[in-house]
Structure formats: C-alpha cells, structure tokens
The first five atom37 places (N, CA, C, CB, O) and aatype in JSON, in Angstrom:
{
  "aatype": [12, 16, 0, 19, 5, 0, 11, 14, 17, 13, 19, 18, 10, 19, 1, 0, 6, 2, 7, 0, 10, 18, 4, 7, 9, 15, 3, 3, 14, 5, 1, 1, 13, 6, 16, 8, 1, 15, 7, 1, 7, 0, 1, 13, 13, 8, 15, 15, 14, 0, 5, 0, 10, 19, 18, 19, 6, 0, 4, 14, 7, 11, 7, 3, 0, 10, 1, 1, 6, 1, 0, 9, 11, 7, 10, 16, 11, 10, 0, 11, 6, 1, 10, 19, 5, 0, 2, 14, 0, 9, 16, 0, 19, 3, 19, 0, 10, 15, 6, 0],
  "atom_mask": [
    [1, 1, 1, 1, 1],
    [1, 1, 1, 1, 1],
    [1, 1, 1, 1, 1],
    [1, 1, 1, 1, 1],
    [1, 1, 1, 1, 1],
    [1, 1, 1, 1, 1],
    [1, 1, 1, 1, 1],
    [1, 1, 1, 1, 1],
    [1, 1, 1, 1, 1],
    [1, 1, 1, 1, 1],
    [1, 1, 1, 1, 1],
    [1, 1, 1, 1, 1],
    [1, 1, 1, 1, 1],
    [1, 1, 1, 1, 1],
    [1, 1, 1, 1, 1],
    [1, 1, 1, 1, 1],
    [1, 1, 1, 1, 1],
    [1, 1, 1, 1, 1],
    [1, 1, 1, 0, 1],
    [1, 1, 1, 1, 1],
    [1, 1, 1, 1, 1],
    [1, 1, 1, 1, 1],
    [1, 1, 1, 1, 1],
    [1, 1, 1, 0, 1],
    [1, 1, 1, 1, 1],
    [1, 1, 1, 1, 1],
    [1, 1, 1, 1, 1],
    [1, 1, 1, 1, 1],
    [1, 1, 1, 1, 1],
    [1, 1, 1, 1, 1],
    [1, 1, 1, 1, 1],
    [1, 1, 1, 1, 1],
    [1, 1, 1, 1, 1],
    [1, 1, 1, 1, 1],
    [1, 1, 1, 1, 1],
    [1, 1, 1, 1, 1],
    [1, 1, 1, 1, 1],
    [1, 1, 1, 1, 1],
    [1, 1, 1, 0, 1],
    [1, 1, 1, 1, 1],
    [1, 1, 1, 0, 1],
    [1, 1, 1, 1, 1],
    [1, 1, 1, 1, 1],
    [1, 1, 1, 1, 1],
    [1, 1, 1, 1, 1],
    [1, 1, 1, 1, 1],
    [1, 1, 1, 1, 1],
    [1, 1, 1, 1, 1],
    [1, 1, 1, 1, 1],
    [1, 1, 1, 1, 1],
    [1, 1, 1, 1, 1],
    [1, 1, 1, 1, 1],
    [1, 1, 1, 1, 1],
    [1, 1, 1, 1, 1],
    [1, 1, 1, 1, 1],
    [1, 1, 1, 1, 1],
    [1, 1, 1, 1, 1],
    [1, 1, 1, 1, 1],
    [1, 1, 1, 1, 1],
    [1, 1, 1, 1, 1],
    [1, 1, 1, 0, 1],
    [1, 1, 1, 1, 1],
    [1, 1, 1, 0, 1],
    [1, 1, 1, 1, 1],
    [1, 1, 1, 1, 1],
    [1, 1, 1, 1, 1],
    [1, 1, 1, 1, 1],
    [1, 1, 1, 1, 1],
    [1, 1, 1, 1, 1],
    [1, 1, 1, 1, 1],
    [1, 1, 1, 1, 1],
    [1, 1, 1, 1, 1],
    [1, 1, 1, 1, 1],
    [1, 1, 1, 0, 1],
    [1, 1, 1, 1, 1],
    [1, 1, 1, 1, 1],
    [1, 1, 1, 1, 1],
    [1, 1, 1, 1, 1],
    [1, 1, 1, 1, 1],
    [1, 1, 1, 1, 1],
    [1, 1, 1, 1, 1],
    [1, 1, 1, 1, 1],
    [1, 1, 1, 1, 1],
    [1, 1, 1, 1, 1],
    [1, 1, 1, 1, 1],
    [1, 1, 1, 1, 1],
    [1, 1, 1, 1, 1],
    [1, 1, 1, 1, 1],
    [1, 1, 1, 1, 1],
    [1, 1, 1, 1, 1],
    [1, 1, 1, 1, 1],
    [1, 1, 1, 1, 1],
    [1, 1, 1, 1, 1],
    [1, 1, 1, 1, 1],
    [1, 1, 1, 1, 1],
    [1, 1, 1, 1, 1],
    [1, 1, 1, 1, 1],
    [1, 1, 1, 1, 1],
    [1, 1, 1, 1, 1],
    [1, 1, 1, 1, 1]
  ],
  "atom_positions": [
    [[43.06, -6.42, -9.74], [41.86, -5.45, -8.25], [40.99, -6.75, -7.79], [40.27, -3.74, -9.05], [40.81, -7.88, -8.24]],
    [[40.58, -6.07, -6.8], [39.92, -6.58, -5.53], [38.35, -7.05, -5.64], [40.0, -5.41, -4.46], [37.74, -6.37, -6.47]],
    [[37.67, -7.94, -5.08], [36.31, -7.49, -6.07], [35.77, -6.83, -4.04], [34.92, -9.51, -7.35], [36.17, -7.14, -2.92]],
    [[34.82, -5.97, -4.52], [34.29, -5.57, -3.12], [33.17, -6.4, -3.01], [33.89, -4.02, -2.9], [32.37, -6.71, -3.89]],
    [[33.19, -6.63, -2.13], [32.22, -7.33, -1.22], [30.49, -6.6, -1.32], [32.96, -7.15, 0.46], [30.22, -5.44, -1.04]],
    [[29.78, -7.38, -1.65], [28.85, -6.08, -1.0], [27.53, -6.47, 0.52], [27.75, -5.46, -2.66], [27.24, -7.38, 1.29]],
    [[27.26, -5.5, 0.28], [26.88, -5.23, 1.97], [25.72, -5.7, 2.18], [26.81, -3.73, 2.53], [24.75, -5.51, 1.44]],
    [[25.72, -6.78, 3.91], [24.41, -7.4, 3.03], [23.21, -7.24, 3.42], [24.38, -8.76, 2.88], [23.33, -6.7, 4.51]],
    [[21.82, -7.4, 3.16], [20.88, -6.7, 3.25], [19.88, -7.24, 4.53], [20.34, -6.66, 1.91], [20.32, -8.35, 4.84]],
    [[19.05, -7.0, 5.15], [18.05, -8.22, 6.38], [16.69, -7.86, 5.7], [18.0, -7.73, 8.61], [16.54, -6.96, 4.87]],
    [[15.65, -8.77, 6.2], [14.59, -8.24, 6.42], [14.41, -8.71, 7.57], [13.68, -8.37, 5.58], [14.97, -9.74, 7.95]],
    [[13.53, -7.98, 8.33], [13.22, -8.1, 9.42], [11.39, -7.86, 9.92], [14.22, -7.24, 9.94], [10.53, -7.25, 9.29]],
    [[11.27, -8.54, 11.15], [10.26, -8.31, 11.62], [9.91, -7.64, 12.84], [9.89, -9.17, 11.58], [10.39, -8.03, 13.91]],
    [[9.12, -6.64, 12.78], [8.96, -5.87, 14.39], [7.21, -6.36, 14.98], [9.08, -3.59, 14.14], [6.15, -6.43, 14.36]],
    [[7.48, -6.56, 16.1], [6.28, -6.56, 17.0], [5.96, -5.27, 17.5], [6.45, -7.45, 18.13], [6.72, -4.54, 18.14]],
    [[4.31, -4.94, 17.04], [3.49, -3.76, 17.42], [3.37, -3.64, 18.55], [2.34, -3.65, 17.0], [3.84, -4.64, 19.1]],
    [[2.78, -2.59, 19.62], [2.01, -3.0, 20.93], [1.27, -4.04, 20.54], [1.09, -1.94, 21.59], [1.5, -5.22, 20.77]],
    [[0.12, -3.44, 19.76], [-0.88, -4.56, 19.43], [-1.19, -6.2, 19.34], [-1.01, -4.33, 18.55], [-2.26, -6.81, 19.44]],
    [[0.36, -6.73, 19.07], [0.81, -7.92, 18.55], [1.01, -8.27, 16.81], [0.0, 0.0, 0.0], [1.48, -9.23, 16.19]],
    [[0.31, -6.84, 16.38], [1.25, -7.12, 15.01], [2.26, -6.96, 14.27], [0.98, -6.95, 14.39], [2.78, -5.84, 14.37]],
    [[2.97, -8.0, 13.23], [3.96, -8.07, 12.91], [4.16, -7.42, 11.6], [4.23, -9.18, 13.05], [3.33, -7.64, 10.72]],
    [[5.32, -6.5, 11.32], [5.66, -5.22, 10.25], [6.74, -6.01, 9.83], [6.08, -3.47, 10.83], [7.65, -6.28, 10.62]],
    [[6.73, -6.49, 8.49], [8.01, -6.73, 8.0], [8.43, -5.97, 6.76], [8.13, -8.08, 7.77], [7.72, -5.54, 5.86]],
    [[9.78, -5.9, 6.91], [10.33, -4.72, 6.2], [12.29, -5.12, 5.84], [0.0, 0.0, 0.0], [12.86, -6.09, 6.35]],
    [[13.05, -4.02, 4.81], [14.16, -4.68, 4.45], [15.0, -3.46, 5.38], [14.44, -4.94, 2.62], [14.44, -2.41, 5.69]],
    [[16.25, -3.73, 5.72], [16.8, -2.69, 5.57], [18.4, -3.19, 5.45], [16.36, -1.72, 6.68], [18.57, -4.41, 5.48]],
    [[19.67, -2.26, 5.29], [20.87, -2.78, 5.55], [21.37, -2.53, 6.68], [21.65, -2.49, 4.76], [22.59, -2.59, 6.88]],
    [[20.23, -2.11, 7.85], [20.9, -2.22, 9.01], [19.58, -2.33, 9.54], [21.94, -1.11, 9.51], [18.84, -1.4, 9.21]],
    [[19.13, -3.11, 10.2], [17.93, -3.3, 11.22], [17.94, -2.51, 12.18], [17.81, -4.51, 11.84], [17.05, -1.67, 12.28]],
    [[18.69, -2.57, 12.86], [18.7, -1.88, 14.14], [18.65, -0.77, 13.8], [19.69, -2.05, 15.02], [17.51, -0.59, 13.35]],
    [[19.2, 0.09, 13.74], [18.85, 2.09, 13.23], [17.4, 1.85, 13.01], [19.76, 2.96, 11.31], [16.5, 2.23, 13.76]],
    [[17.23, 0.97, 11.6], [15.62, 1.32, 11.2], [14.52, 1.31, 12.12], [15.11, 0.39, 10.26], [13.62, 2.13, 12.33]],
    [[14.8, 0.17, 12.64], [13.94, 0.16, 14.12], [14.12, 0.6, 15.21], [13.73, -0.79, 14.59], [13.39, 0.11, 16.07]],
    [[15.13, 1.69, 15.67], [15.1, 2.93, 16.08], [14.0, 3.74, 15.57], [16.26, 3.47, 15.8], [13.11, 4.18, 16.3]],
    [[14.06, 3.94, 14.38], [13.4, 4.96, 13.31], [12.06, 4.95, 13.84], [13.44, 4.51, 11.61], [11.47, 5.8, 14.5]],
    [[11.47, 3.17, 13.2], [10.05, 2.82, 13.72], [9.94, 3.19, 15.53], [9.78, 0.97, 13.36], [8.72, 3.17, 15.74]],
    [[10.34, 3.36, 16.3], [9.96, 3.38, 17.76], [9.93, 5.02, 17.96], [11.15, 2.49, 18.84], [9.31, 5.65, 18.81]],
    [[10.68, 5.45, 17.04], [10.74, 6.84, 17.35], [9.26, 7.19, 16.98], [11.95, 7.7, 16.52], [8.57, 7.72, 17.85]],
    [[8.69, 6.92, 15.73], [7.65, 7.25, 15.44], [7.77, 7.92, 13.66], [0.0, 0.0, 0.0], [6.79, 8.43, 13.11]],
    [[8.51, 7.85, 13.29], [9.16, 7.85, 12.07], [9.71, 6.56, 11.53], [10.15, 8.73, 12.17], [10.33, 5.64, 12.07]],
    [[9.08, 6.91, 9.61], [9.04, 5.47, 9.38], [7.8, 5.34, 8.96], [0.0, 0.0, 0.0], [7.01, 6.28, 8.93]],
    [[7.45, 3.85, 8.49], [6.47, 3.2, 8.64], [5.19, 3.63, 9.17], [6.85, 2.41, 9.16], [4.9, 3.45, 10.35]],
    [[3.94, 4.55, 7.8], [3.13, 4.49, 9.08], [2.14, 2.99, 9.36], [2.11, 5.88, 8.99], [0.91, 3.03, 9.21]],
    [[2.64, 2.09, 9.66], [2.09, 0.99, 10.27], [2.1, 1.4, 11.61], [2.77, -0.28, 10.02], [1.25, 0.99, 12.4]],
    [[2.82, 2.03, 11.87], [3.56, 2.49, 13.65], [2.31, 3.44, 13.83], [5.58, 3.61, 13.81], [2.13, 3.3, 15.04]],
    [[1.44, 4.22, 13.47], [1.03, 5.34, 13.81], [-0.34, 4.74, 14.48], [0.98, 6.42, 12.6], [-1.05, 5.6, 14.99]],
    [[-0.69, 3.75, 14.54], [-1.99, 3.18, 15.28], [-1.26, 2.21, 16.22], [-3.23, 2.35, 14.21], [-1.49, 2.9, 17.22]],
    [[-0.72, 1.4, 16.61], [-0.06, 0.54, 17.61], [1.93, 1.03, 17.19], [-0.69, -1.53, 17.21], [2.63, 0.89, 16.19]],
    [[2.15, 1.58, 18.47], [3.77, 2.42, 18.52], [4.55, 0.33, 18.49], [4.24, 3.98, 20.93], [4.2, -0.7, 19.07]],
    [[5.82, 0.71, 17.34], [6.89, -0.68, 17.18], [7.65, -1.2, 19.14], [8.72, 0.1, 15.72], [8.48, -0.5, 19.73]],
    [[7.19, -2.25, 19.6], [7.88, -2.43, 20.89], [9.35, -3.7, 20.63], [6.5, -3.05, 22.13], [10.28, -3.52, 21.41]],
    [[9.48, -4.66, 19.78], [10.6, -5.04, 19.34], [11.0, -5.73, 17.56], [10.8, -5.94, 20.42], [10.49, -6.14, 16.52]],
    [[11.96, -5.51, 18.06], [12.53, -6.11, 16.63], [12.52, -7.84, 16.54], [14.26, -5.55, 16.45], [13.66, -8.31, 16.45]],
    [[11.77, -8.51, 16.54], [11.73, -9.93, 16.68], [11.97, -10.65, 15.66], [10.67, -10.35, 17.1], [11.39, -11.73, 15.57]],
    [[12.93, -10.21, 14.57], [13.14, -11.35, 13.76], [13.54, -10.68, 12.68], [12.01, -12.32, 13.54], [12.87, -9.8, 12.13]],
    [[15.37, -11.31, 12.11], [16.43, -10.85, 11.49], [16.57, -11.96, 10.77], [17.55, -10.4, 12.25], [16.53, -13.08, 11.28]],
    [[16.74, -11.75, 9.48], [17.2, -12.51, 7.93], [18.15, -11.88, 7.02], [15.98, -12.68, 6.94], [17.83, -11.02, 6.21]],
    [[19.79, -12.51, 7.23], [20.51, -11.88, 6.21], [20.21, -12.23, 4.74], [21.83, -12.13, 6.46], [20.16, -13.45, 4.52]],
    [[20.06, -11.63, 3.96], [20.48, -11.62, 2.24], [21.46, -11.21, 1.72], [19.76, -10.97, 1.44], [22.14, -10.24, 2.07]],
    [[21.62, -11.91, 0.84], [22.94, -10.99, -0.03], [22.95, -10.07, -0.31], [23.37, -11.18, -1.07], [23.85, -9.37, 0.17]],
    [[22.31, -9.65, -0.96], [22.16, -8.18, -1.96], [20.4, -7.29, -1.31], [0.0, 0.0, 0.0], [19.8, -7.41, -0.24]],
    [[20.15, -6.6, -2.35], [19.11, -5.8, -2.2], [17.64, -6.65, -2.52], [19.38, -4.55, -3.13], [16.66, -6.94, -1.83]],
    [[17.95, -6.85, -3.65], [16.78, -7.54, -4.45], [16.4, -8.76, -4.03], [0.0, 0.0, 0.0], [15.2, -8.98, -4.21]],
    [[17.24, -9.94, -3.35], [17.07, -10.84, -2.19], [16.2, -10.36, -1.55], [18.1, -11.09, -1.38], [15.0, -10.6, -1.55]],
    [[17.11, -9.3, -0.67], [16.07, -9.0, 0.53], [14.51, -8.48, -0.37], [16.85, -7.48, 1.75], [13.59, -9.08, 0.19]],
    [[14.16, -7.94, -1.09], [12.79, -7.83, -1.29], [12.09, -8.86, -1.61], [12.53, -7.04, -2.11], [11.03, -9.22, -1.08]],
    [[12.53, -9.25, -2.27], [11.88, -11.17, -3.09], [11.83, -11.64, -1.45], [13.6, -12.66, -4.57], [10.67, -12.01, -1.28]],
    [[12.51, -11.77, -0.31], [12.37, -12.85, 0.52], [11.25, -11.79, 1.47], [14.0, -13.57, 1.26], [11.11, -12.64, 2.35]],
    [[10.61, -10.95, 1.83], [10.13, -9.58, 2.52], [9.08, -10.06, 1.6], [10.97, -7.87, 2.45], [8.35, -10.65, 2.39]],
    [[8.53, -10.18, 0.42], [7.34, -10.12, -0.58], [6.7, -11.86, -0.37], [8.02, -9.66, -2.49], [5.58, -12.29, -0.66]],
    [[7.76, -12.52, 0.18], [7.52, -13.69, 0.87], [6.96, -14.33, 2.28], [8.4, -13.98, 0.8], [6.36, -15.3, 2.75]],
    [[7.51, -13.27, 2.58], [7.11, -13.56, 4.57], [5.95, -12.47, 4.15], [8.71, -12.86, 6.37], [4.93, -12.92, 4.67]],
    [[5.73, -11.68, 3.71], [4.62, -10.67, 3.35], [3.2, -11.54, 3.29], [4.98, -9.89, 1.77], [2.08, -11.33, 3.77]],
    [[3.9, -12.89, 2.27], [2.41, -13.62, 2.04], [1.86, -14.38, 2.94], [0.0, 0.0, 0.0], [0.69, -14.76, 2.99]],
    [[3.17, -14.71, 4.04], [2.81, -15.8, 4.95], [1.51, -15.64, 6.0], [4.06, -16.04, 5.76], [1.12, -14.51, 6.3]],
    [[0.9, -16.77, 6.51], [-0.08, -16.21, 7.22], [0.66, -15.94, 9.16], [-1.55, -17.47, 6.97], [1.82, -16.06, 9.55]],
    [[-0.12, -15.7, 9.65], [0.25, -15.11, 10.92], [0.89, -15.78, 11.91], [-0.73, -14.68, 11.46], [1.68, -15.29, 12.72]],
    [[0.44, -17.25, 11.8], [1.06, -17.85, 12.45], [2.59, -18.62, 11.93], [0.12, -18.52, 12.85], [3.47, -19.19, 12.57]],
    [[2.38, -18.32, 10.36], [3.96, -18.96, 10.15], [4.84, -17.84, 10.58], [4.39, -19.44, 8.43], [5.95, -18.09, 11.05]],
    [[4.34, -16.38, 10.4], [5.98, -15.51, 11.25], [5.85, -15.65, 11.94], [6.56, -14.21, 11.43], [7.0, -15.7, 12.38]],
    [[5.01, -15.9, 13.02], [5.17, -15.98, 14.46], [6.34, -17.88, 14.43], [3.02, -15.99, 15.41], [6.87, -18.25, 15.49]],
    [[6.44, -18.42, 13.62], [7.06, -19.74, 13.39], [7.82, -19.09, 13.15], [6.73, -20.81, 12.56], [8.47, -19.55, 14.09]],
    [[8.32, -18.53, 12.85], [10.0, -18.0, 12.36], [10.52, -17.36, 13.13], [10.26, -17.14, 11.22], [11.63, -17.68, 13.55]],
    [[9.76, -16.06, 13.63], [10.14, -15.53, 15.06], [10.98, -16.61, 15.9], [8.74, -15.16, 15.92], [12.21, -16.67, 16.02]],
    [[9.91, -17.53, 16.52], [10.07, -18.44, 17.4], [11.44, -19.53, 16.96], [8.63, -19.12, 17.51], [12.08, -19.92, 17.93]],
    [[11.8, -19.91, 15.87], [12.53, -20.5, 14.99], [14.39, -19.39, 15.4], [11.51, -20.3, 13.14], [15.41, -19.74, 16.0]],
    [[14.15, -18.52, 14.94], [15.44, -17.7, 14.98], [15.42, -16.41, 15.51], [15.95, -17.53, 13.75], [14.92, -15.4, 15.02]],
    [[16.16, -16.59, 16.8], [15.81, -14.73, 17.55], [16.67, -13.86, 16.5], [16.67, -14.3, 19.65], [17.32, -14.32, 15.56]],
    [[16.54, -12.53, 16.83], [16.7, -11.26, 16.01], [18.15, -10.96, 15.83], [16.0, -10.02, 16.69], [18.88, -10.82, 14.84]],
    [[18.41, -10.89, 17.68], [20.02, -10.64, 17.56], [21.19, -11.41, 17.13], [20.43, -10.39, 18.62], [22.25, -10.95, 16.7]],
    [[20.79, -12.95, 17.35], [21.38, -13.87, 16.83], [22.05, -13.63, 15.62], [20.62, -14.73, 16.75], [23.25, -13.44, 15.43]],
    [[20.82, -13.66, 14.57], [21.04, -13.85, 13.18], [21.85, -12.04, 12.57], [19.19, -14.36, 12.39], [22.72, -12.15, 11.71]],
    [[21.62, -11.09, 12.88], [22.12, -10.02, 12.69], [23.73, -10.02, 13.32], [21.14, -9.04, 13.25], [24.63, -9.33, 12.82]],
    [[23.86, -10.66, 14.17], [25.37, -10.74, 14.78], [25.94, -11.49, 14.01], [25.61, -11.25, 16.18], [27.03, -11.1, 13.59]],
    [[25.46, -12.73, 13.57], [26.33, -13.9, 12.69], [26.25, -13.22, 11.4], [25.64, -15.63, 12.61], [27.37, -13.07, 10.92]],
    [[25.06, -12.66, 10.51], [25.45, -11.7, 9.36], [26.37, -10.76, 9.51], [24.46, -11.03, 8.91], [27.12, -10.71, 8.54]],
    [[26.52, -10.25, 10.06], [27.52, -8.72, 10.25], [28.46, -9.64, 10.46], [27.3, -7.34, 11.63], [28.55, -9.94, 9.27]],
    [[29.61, -10.68, 11.22], [30.83, -11.07, 12.0], [31.17, -11.89, 10.37], [30.61, -12.15, 13.83], [32.38, -11.98, 10.16]],
    [[30.36, -12.41, 9.37], [30.46, -13.19, 8.31], [30.67, -11.6, 6.79], [28.74, -14.46, 8.34], [31.3, -11.79, 5.74]],
    [[30.36, -11.01, 6.95], [30.42, -9.23, 5.92], [31.77, -9.26, 6.33], [29.32, -7.38, 6.5], [32.53, -8.35, 6.02]]
  ]
}
C-alpha cells in the first residue's frame, strides 16, 4: 500500500482596514482570504474589512495548525507584526504547496 500524504494546513494573518490582525487556519489560505474579503466568514471583519493576507505558515496537519493558531493569538501585537515582517505570506504558501 502507498502512504497517503496528509494535506497541509496553514495558519494565516489577515490585516483589516483599521490595522488589526486576524489569525485563522485553513487548508487554502488564499481562498479563505477571499471569503473574508467578500464579507463572509469571520465577524471580525464586519467592523473593518479584510485588506491583505500578510502572513501564512504551513503546518503538517489540522491539529498542529490549531495549536499554532492558539500560540499566535496569545502573542502581543508587536510580536505578530514581527512575524509578518519576517515571513512574507505568498512565499510561505508557494513553498508549502510545492513541497506537498
């Protein structure tokens, strides 16, 4: 039998119009971002629309992504901004998908 490779999951940060950062998980962060931009998805964006997908981090599985999301949500705004500066979103997604 051949082993089925698990689909990667991602933790992502989206910047709202007011500068706030929203953290979530998805198996397709670009699609999820488009959902946020369209006004569907998280209530977080009802008061300030989603502007940009600014950070994406690949995780081996959904459980790992959930744990990482919880850790990121516990960070200060400054620490989250450092994540964004250190790891461009598009590069992280491209690398993770090419390895899958």
